């Protein structure tokens, strides 16, 4: 379990490649100093900051943001470095907070590369301070530890750097502030009102004021059972990179702070999440040449990360964020153009001299012409950015590894069972009405932090192509089977198992790819007895593993207990479930993911109406997906309703059978 540190408390670091995640209510600057065994920083070349974000063994963000992820490789630090101090500071932004006491306490957490938190520290008690040393990584007798520091400085960065023993601290502090100011000039703060955002974005498109589309990390919201069928958008939490999660397309999403300038150039491919800092470890997809005075051609893997998979993951989420920003700017510009036209028409109608006659007609025509001009300018900017994102997608998609790729990607024809799990898996595609046919892969971090729910009922946006409810249920189950197959294929042998509950035995044909290849942990459970048996075994497994972890004795588990991750597919829920079974399923949904038990429900909300609000917590805990395209994913930052579309195996393709056969064969060889 993660340790929650108090000020001055230390904790051992179990690994040397880590991330330090900073979260704050307002944008902050993040940096780090590298000190010797006496705690002295030798010079500016030992400070990682937005103007010089990369040093041996550490990398920080180039901009101020509310969320930061600092990459640290302790083995790559110079031998003379014995202490790494992680610092955060408030930027000198007009209208922004000038002291930490004016905002909620920031938090710093040390995590593994998979997002698992090792230790965290909430910097409570700050008041007049505008810069603070949050954490300290230090070497003691050959081992690294972390200490919660929380030392603040009311005089800001200059005082902090001076206290670190840095010569010419004031000069470096000014350089950092200048680098942050340049970064903030390229982006609009994310926390603005809709009216301000619309006016600023639209005015910039019209050429009245310079502006950019805002850059900010954000998550997709948790679903509200009451609005699932109401036609309004519901979100799905982990669909953000959380990167620890799609925190997507779920799902845990990494924060990017670059922005696409509306009046200036195209989408900036060099912001921190889309910048290649080292040569790719795998061949990058070729890109078409670009004109000498145009943007650089996109390259697959052009993002930060320890591996090619991580760089591709970050690049995909950079594409998602850029599409969100440029679309938000376009919609804001359209709103601004319409409101401006209405205001001008109101002025015409309010003046009796121009209300009638040729003068009024001329004024109305001029107002409509200005509206059309503004919208045309905004559309031109949007089309430009969409063209570049499409070009990037065309080189990224062929370079994706199997876990990230669509089923029609040729990479599946060379599939081999992996020796270690990937950092994420693809659950489908995301797109916006303005971006068709551009699709952004919806990647969700592994291990899954939430269960999945494939909604087999009718959705508010169903276009009528599937009128038979039985056909929709079959398609929902097919979606679940192919998601289960993808998860099986993404994990090494014997590290992931799939179990099925099919109370009525109605899923025999849809489950054929899993049952026919023998990749299931056992035959699908049917009837009330089968439901009780599977739920009882998995509930007992969760209890035993939790007790072992809490007791600090993971080796004390009973011999023969299968500790591999398990995915439980439940078809046609809640058919065949009594009250006890429903309670056990809710328990697995809440407690299972932390100990390796994950749910994949195929259910129609209307079928469970008899349970009333009893099941509302269950629906909220699951990530809702649909077997047909549906715009139910909402992000709270710009308010887009994203259309989710599942990735299904093309008709007539044998790729699913071939992949599952390889998984089954690899398991047989291990026995």
GROMACS .gro file of N, CA and C in nm, residues 214 216-220 239-241 246-251 253-254 256 267 271 274 312-328 389 392 429-432 435 438-443 633-638 640-643:
model
  183
  214UNK      N    1  -0.652   2.642  -2.543
  214UNK     CA    2  -0.598   2.612  -2.412
  214UNK      C    3  -0.547   2.470  -2.404
  216UNK      N    4  -0.468   2.170  -2.122
  216UNK     CA    5  -0.486   2.130  -1.983
  216UNK      C    6  -0.517   1.984  -1.976
  217UNK      N    7  -0.466   1.914  -1.874
  217UNK     CA    8  -0.506   1.775  -1.856
  217UNK      C    9  -0.648   1.770  -1.804
  218UNK      N   10  -0.721   1.669  -1.843
  218UNK     CA   11  -0.856   1.654  -1.791
  218UNK      C   12  -0.897   1.509  -1.802
  219UNK      N   13  -0.996   1.471  -1.720
  219UNK     CA   14  -1.045   1.335  -1.718
  219UNK      C   15  -1.186   1.332  -1.774
  220UNK      N   16  -1.226   1.216  -1.824
  220UNK     CA   17  -1.364   1.198  -1.864
  220UNK      C   18  -1.444   1.159  -1.741
  239UNK      N   19  -1.089   0.715  -1.867
  239UNK     CA   20  -1.053   0.743  -2.004
  239UNK      C   21  -0.961   0.861  -2.010
  240UNK      N   22  -0.859   0.887  -1.919
  240UNK     CA   23  -0.761   0.988  -1.924
  240UNK      C   24  -0.630   0.935  -1.890
  241UNK      N   25  -0.485   0.935  -1.963
  241UNK     CA   26  -0.382   0.901  -1.939
  241UNK      C   27  -0.348   0.949  -1.837
  246UNK      N   28  -0.660   0.568  -1.951
  246UNK     CA   29  -0.721   0.607  -2.035
  246UNK      C   30  -0.743   0.661  -1.955
  247UNK      N   31  -0.613   0.723  -1.817
  247UNK     CA   32  -0.700   0.823  -1.771
  247UNK      C   33  -0.707   0.930  -1.863
  248UNK      N   34  -0.837   0.704  -2.099
  248UNK     CA   35  -0.865   0.685  -2.215
  248UNK      C   36  -0.840   0.739  -2.211
  249UNK      N   37  -0.790   0.752  -2.418
  249UNK     CA   38  -0.923   0.750  -2.457
  249UNK      C   39  -0.981   0.690  -2.353
  250UNK      N   40  -0.920   0.591  -2.097
  250UNK     CA   41  -0.993   0.586  -2.008
  250UNK      C   42  -0.936   0.628  -1.984
  251UNK      N   43  -0.946   0.655  -2.002
  251UNK     CA   44  -0.972   0.619  -1.956
  251UNK      C   45  -0.895   0.674  -1.908
  253UNK      N   46  -0.512   1.004  -1.809
  253UNK     CA   47  -0.442   1.053  -1.920
  253UNK      C   48  -0.335   1.142  -1.884
  254UNK      N   49  -0.212   1.137  -1.948
  254UNK     CA   50  -0.097   1.223  -1.926
  254UNK      C   51  -0.124   1.365  -1.964
  256UNK      N   52  -0.058   1.726  -2.118
  256UNK     CA   53   0.022   1.798  -2.217
  256UNK      C   54  -0.013   1.945  -2.208
  267UNK      N   55  -0.063   2.306  -3.545
  267UNK     CA   56  -0.048   2.236  -3.419
  267UNK      C   57   0.100   2.217  -3.389
  271UNK      N   58   0.563   2.018  -2.819
  271UNK     CA   59   0.538   2.042  -2.678
  271UNK      C   60   0.582   1.921  -2.597
  274UNK      N   61   0.500   1.563  -2.688
  274UNK     CA   62   0.514   1.521  -2.826
  274UNK      C   63   0.651   1.560  -2.877
  312UNK      N   64   0.464   0.627  -2.789
  312UNK     CA   65   0.345   0.621  -2.872
  312UNK      C   66   0.220   0.650  -2.790
  313UNK      N   67   0.215   0.597  -2.668
  313UNK     CA   68   0.101   0.624  -2.580
  313UNK      C   69   0.087   0.775  -2.555
  314UNK      N   70   0.199   0.841  -2.520
  314UNK     CA   71   0.194   0.984  -2.495
  314UNK      C   72   0.161   1.062  -2.622
  315UNK      N   73   0.209   1.014  -2.735
  315UNK     CA   74   0.179   1.084  -2.861
  315UNK      C   75   0.030   1.075  -2.894
  316UNK      N   76  -0.030   0.958  -2.872
  316UNK     CA   77  -0.173   0.943  -2.899
  316UNK      C   78  -0.254   1.037  -2.812
  317UNK      N   79  -0.218   1.047  -2.684
  317UNK     CA   80  -0.293   1.137  -2.598
  317UNK      C   81  -0.264   1.283  -2.631
  318UNK      N   82  -0.145   1.312  -2.682
  318UNK     CA   83  -0.121   1.447  -2.732
  318UNK      C   84  -0.211   1.481  -2.849
  319UNK      N   85  -0.235   1.383  -2.938
  319UNK     CA   86  -0.327   1.404  -3.049
  319UNK      C   87  -0.469   1.428  -2.998
  320UNK      N   88  -0.510   1.351  -2.898
  320UNK     CA   89  -0.643   1.369  -2.839
  320UNK      C   90  -0.658   1.510  -2.782
  321UNK      N   91  -0.557   1.555  -2.709
  321UNK     CA   92  -0.565   1.686  -2.646
  321UNK      C   93  -0.564   1.798  -2.751
  322UNK      N   94  -0.484   1.781  -2.856
  322UNK     CA   95  -0.481   1.882  -2.962
  322UNK      C   96  -0.615   1.889  -3.035
  323UNK      N   97  -0.675   1.773  -3.060
  323UNK     CA   98  -0.806   1.774  -3.125
  323UNK      C   99  -0.910   1.841  -3.037
  324UNK      N  100  -0.905   1.816  -2.907
  324UNK     CA  101  -0.998   1.881  -2.814
  324UNK      C  102  -0.980   2.032  -2.817
  325UNK      N  103  -0.856   2.077  -2.816
  325UNK     CA  104  -0.831   2.221  -2.812
  325UNK      C  105  -0.875   2.291  -2.940
  326UNK      N  106  -0.834   2.236  -3.053
  326UNK     CA  107  -0.866   2.307  -3.178
  326UNK      C  108  -1.016   2.305  -3.205
  327UNK      N  109  -1.085   2.197  -3.166
  327UNK     CA  110  -1.230   2.194  -3.183
  327UNK      C  111  -1.298   2.292  -3.089
  328UNK      N  112  -1.248   2.302  -2.965
  328UNK     CA  113  -1.304   2.398  -2.871
  328UNK      C  114  -1.288   2.541  -2.922
  389UNK      N  115  -0.327   1.675  -3.796
  389UNK     CA  116  -0.354   1.562  -3.707
  389UNK      C  117  -0.383   1.436  -3.788
  392UNK      N  118  -0.057   1.302  -3.898
  392UNK     CA  119   0.011   1.235  -3.788
  392UNK      C  120  -0.052   1.099  -3.761
  429UNK      N  121  -1.221   0.370  -3.044
  429UNK     CA  122  -1.182   0.495  -3.107
  429UNK      C  123  -1.270   0.608  -3.056
  430UNK      N  124  -1.216   0.730  -3.061
  430UNK     CA  125  -1.290   0.850  -3.023
  430UNK      C  126  -1.286   0.950  -3.138
  431UNK      N  127  -1.395   1.020  -3.158
  431UNK     CA  128  -1.396   1.126  -3.258
  431UNK      C  129  -1.504   1.228  -3.225
  432UNK      N  130  -1.494   1.343  -3.289
  432UNK     CA  131  -1.590   1.452  -3.274
  432UNK      C  132  -1.660   1.477  -3.407
  435UNK      N  133  -1.449   1.629  -3.667
  435UNK     CA  134  -1.323   1.564  -3.704
  435UNK      C  135  -1.339   1.441  -3.790
  438UNK      N  136  -1.135   1.150  -3.889
  438UNK     CA  137  -1.021   1.131  -3.799
  438UNK      C  138  -1.065   1.058  -3.673
  439UNK      N  139  -0.995   0.950  -3.641
  439UNK     CA  140  -1.023   0.873  -3.519
  439UNK      C  141  -0.900   0.874  -3.430
  440UNK      N  142  -0.921   0.895  -3.300
  440UNK     CA  143  -0.813   0.891  -3.202
  440UNK      C  144  -0.825   0.763  -3.121
  441UNK      N  145  -0.721   0.681  -3.114
  441UNK     CA  146  -0.730   0.558  -3.033
  441UNK      C  147  -0.763   0.590  -2.887
  442UNK      N  148  -0.855   0.514  -2.832
  442UNK     CA  149  -0.890   0.528  -2.690
  442UNK      C  150  -0.806   0.427  -2.612
  443UNK      N  151  -0.697   0.475  -2.553
  443UNK     CA  152  -0.605   0.390  -2.480
  443UNK      C  153  -0.630   0.403  -2.330
  633UNK      N  154  -1.935   1.002  -2.412
  633UNK     CA  155  -1.816   1.036  -2.334
  633UNK      C  156  -1.800   1.188  -2.329
  634UNK      N  157  -1.794   1.241  -2.208
  634UNK     CA  158  -1.786   1.386  -2.193
  634UNK      C  159  -1.660   1.423  -2.117
  635UNK      N  160  -1.590   1.527  -2.162
  635UNK     CA  161  -1.478   1.579  -2.083
  635UNK      C  162  -1.521   1.710  -2.019
  636UNK      N  163  -1.483   1.731  -1.893
  636UNK     CA  164  -1.533   1.848  -1.819
  636UNK      C  165  -1.462   1.977  -1.853
  637UNK      N  166  -1.349   1.970  -1.923
  637UNK     CA  167  -1.272   2.092  -1.949
  637UNK      C  168  -1.337   2.176  -2.058
  638UNK      N  169  -1.354   2.118  -2.175
  638UNK     CA  170  -1.412   2.194  -2.286
  638UNK      C  171  -1.556   2.154  -2.314
  640UNK      N  172  -1.680   1.878  -2.454
  640UNK     CA  173  -1.709   1.801  -2.575
  640UNK      C  174  -1.784   1.672  -2.540
  641UNK      N  175  -1.872   1.631  -2.627
  641UNK     CA  176  -1.933   1.498  -2.621
  641UNK      C  177  -1.861   1.412  -2.725
  642UNK      N  178  -1.773   1.327  -2.678
  642UNK     CA  179  -1.692   1.244  -2.769
  642UNK      C  180  -1.771   1.120  -2.809
  643UNK      N  181  -1.765   1.087  -2.935
  643UNK     CA  182  -1.829   0.965  -2.984
  643UNK      C  183  -1.733   0.848  -2.971
   0.00000   0.00000   0.00000
